[in-house]
């Protein structure tokens, strides 16, 4: 699945993108499994790049990244505290707990760096 040319011949790429032949399992797999994952990964990469750029512009620091300013550590801390102190919060999903911790850490960083 990692190599598209092995999975599907290049002559069938356009057909599998627009209207896959339901009888050909390779086209169905590419259309319903490979292409959505590719689109989501490209969107996530663009969003992460944009988030890094916004963070650098807001803090006016070209070296700022979520790791260097502590946003990642805030997400890890919130997840660890929720696991130890209130496991019922994990029913909503670990991602939401980590996202909340990251937002709190980002707000603290912006509040401390605001002039």
XYZ file of C-alpha atoms in Angstrom:
115
model
C 0.000 0.000 0.000
C 2.976 2.295 0.500
C 3.785 2.572 -3.206
C 0.909 3.744 -5.405
C 2.420 2.521 -8.682
C 2.634 -1.022 -7.308
C -0.931 -0.841 -6.003
C -2.476 0.603 -9.167
C -1.067 1.114 -12.680
C -0.590 4.757 -13.613
C -3.131 4.483 -16.461
C -5.920 3.937 -13.896
C -5.040 6.770 -11.486
C -7.394 9.357 -12.996
C -10.257 6.877 -13.259
C -9.828 5.772 -9.648
C -9.772 9.406 -8.541
C -12.950 10.510 -10.327
C -15.140 7.418 -10.616
C -13.625 4.106 -9.514
C -14.801 0.874 -11.064
C -16.501 -0.993 -8.221
C -15.511 -4.346 -9.753
C -11.786 -3.464 -9.531
C -10.813 -3.747 -5.871
C -7.526 -1.886 -6.449
C -9.371 1.226 -7.627
C -11.826 1.026 -4.753
C -8.967 0.742 -2.233
C -7.130 3.692 -3.737
C -10.292 5.821 -3.911
C -11.709 5.051 -0.467
C -8.580 4.260 1.592
C -5.451 5.794 0.085
C -6.747 9.124 -1.231
C -8.606 10.218 1.945
C -5.531 9.427 4.049
C -3.351 11.360 1.623
C -5.693 14.368 1.701
C -5.919 14.400 5.508
C -2.154 14.071 5.913
C -1.569 16.983 3.525
C -4.118 19.125 5.389
C -2.587 18.232 8.769
C 0.892 19.082 7.531
C -0.306 22.425 6.193
C -2.110 23.181 9.464
C 0.978 22.356 11.527
C 3.142 24.538 9.319
C 0.661 27.401 9.594
C 0.462 26.971 13.374
C 4.239 27.165 13.647
C 4.350 30.280 11.488
C 1.600 31.983 13.506
C 3.378 31.100 16.753
C 6.625 32.595 15.439
C 4.865 35.774 14.317
C 2.881 36.259 17.537
C 5.921 35.761 19.751
C 8.234 37.604 17.327
C 10.757 34.786 17.663
C 11.950 32.908 14.560
C 13.044 29.959 16.721
C 9.682 29.494 18.437
C 8.099 26.093 18.078
C 5.604 24.190 20.232
C 8.486 22.292 21.835
C 10.636 25.306 22.677
C 7.859 27.459 24.151
C 6.296 24.691 26.226
C 3.002 24.050 24.447
C 3.848 20.369 23.932
C 4.868 20.053 27.575
C 1.557 21.610 28.624
C -0.322 19.006 26.599
C 1.708 16.188 28.170
C 1.219 17.634 31.650
C -2.554 17.909 31.234
C -2.715 14.342 29.992
C -0.605 13.055 32.878
C -2.637 14.990 35.476
C -5.909 13.792 33.998
C -4.655 10.219 34.037
C -3.545 10.419 37.664
C -6.136 12.698 39.247
C -9.296 12.437 37.163
C -9.431 9.435 34.831
C -13.082 10.188 34.078
C -11.907 13.097 31.879
C -10.333 10.551 29.562
C -13.808 9.355 28.592
C -14.016 12.389 26.301
C -10.774 11.337 24.615
C -7.116 11.798 25.343
C -6.803 14.178 22.411
C -9.242 16.684 23.922
C -7.491 16.645 27.282
C -4.120 17.204 25.598
C -5.588 19.955 23.409
C -6.948 21.731 26.482
C -3.559 21.522 28.188
C -1.858 22.871 25.093
C -4.275 25.812 24.952
C -3.685 26.633 28.613
C 0.093 26.482 28.110
C -0.137 28.634 24.967
C -2.265 31.196 26.785
C 0.297 31.324 29.595
C 3.161 31.788 27.135
C 1.343 34.561 25.272
C 0.357 36.269 28.540
C 3.942 36.161 29.790
C 5.398 37.425 26.517
C 2.849 40.225 26.008
C 4.378 43.664 26.439
